[in-house]
C-alpha cells in the first residue's frame, strides 16, 4: 500500500523507537511504563511539576514531538530525576531510577549511537 506522508517512517522516528525499546528493557518491574498515580504516590503531582514516563515518550515519538535526539534524552533524564527527587533514597523506586538513568545514559553515548547511522549529525 502507499504510505501517506504522515506514516512515512522518518529516520529519527525509527531511531527513537529503537532507543526507547532498549531503555524499557532496563525497567523490568515497569515502574516507569506508565504515569505515576497520586493514589500510590501521595502528593506526587504537587512535588513533580513535569511528570514523564515511557508511555508518554512513546506517544511523543508517534506524534513527531521530538525534533532531536537531545529532546528525547532530556525526557528520559526528566523521568529518572523525577523518581530520584520524589522517592526517598533506599526505596525500591529511588534505586531503580538511579540504575535506569546510569544504564540508559550508557546506551545514549555518541560511541554507542554512531553505528546507528549519520542521521544524528
Ligand atoms: C507506574 O508506576 C508504578 C507502577 C507499578 C508499581 C508497582 O508495581 N509497585 C509495586 C512494587 C511494590 C508495589 C509502582 C509504580 C511506581 C512508580 C513510581 C515512581 C517512578 O516514582 N512510584 C512511586 C511511588 C509509588 N509507586 C510508584
CSV table of C-alpha atoms in Angstrom, one decimal, residues 31-54 56 75-88 91 93-94 97:
chain,number,residue,atom,x,y,z
A,31,UNK,CA,7.8,1.2,37.4
A,32,UNK,CA,8.4,3.7,34.5
A,33,UNK,CA,6.0,2.2,32.0
A,34,UNK,CA,3.0,4.5,32.9
A,35,UNK,CA,2.4,7.8,34.6
A,36,UNK,CA,2.8,7.7,38.4
A,37,UNK,CA,-0.6,7.6,40.1
A,38,UNK,CA,-1.1,10.0,43.0
A,39,UNK,CA,-3.1,7.3,44.8
A,40,UNK,CA,0.1,5.2,45.0
A,41,UNK,CA,2.4,8.2,45.4
A,42,UNK,CA,0.8,10.7,47.8
A,43,UNK,CA,1.4,14.3,46.8
A,44,UNK,CA,3.2,13.3,43.6
A,45,UNK,CA,1.6,15.8,41.3
A,46,UNK,CA,2.3,18.7,43.7
A,47,UNK,CA,6.0,17.7,44.1
A,48,UNK,CA,6.7,16.7,40.5
A,49,UNK,CA,5.8,19.6,38.1
A,50,UNK,CA,6.7,17.8,34.9
A,51,UNK,CA,5.8,14.1,35.1
A,52,UNK,CA,7.3,11.8,32.4
A,53,UNK,CA,7.1,8.1,31.7
A,54,UNK,CA,7.8,5.7,28.9
A,56,UNK,CA,4.2,9.4,27.2
A,75,UNK,CA,12.7,13.5,28.7
A,76,UNK,CA,14.5,10.3,29.7
A,77,UNK,CA,16.6,12.2,32.3
A,78,UNK,CA,13.5,14.1,33.5
A,79,UNK,CA,11.6,10.8,34.1
A,80,UNK,CA,14.5,9.3,36.1
A,81,UNK,CA,15.3,12.5,38.1
A,82,UNK,CA,11.6,12.9,39.0
A,83,UNK,CA,11.8,9.5,40.7
A,84,UNK,CA,15.1,10.3,42.3
A,85,UNK,CA,13.5,13.5,43.7
A,86,UNK,CA,10.2,12.2,44.9
A,87,UNK,CA,11.3,8.8,46.3
A,88,UNK,CA,13.5,8.7,49.4
A,91,UNK,CA,13.4,2.9,48.3
A,93,UNK,CA,11.9,3.3,43.2
A,94,UNK,CA,14.9,5.6,44.0
A,97,UNK,CA,15.7,5.3,38.9
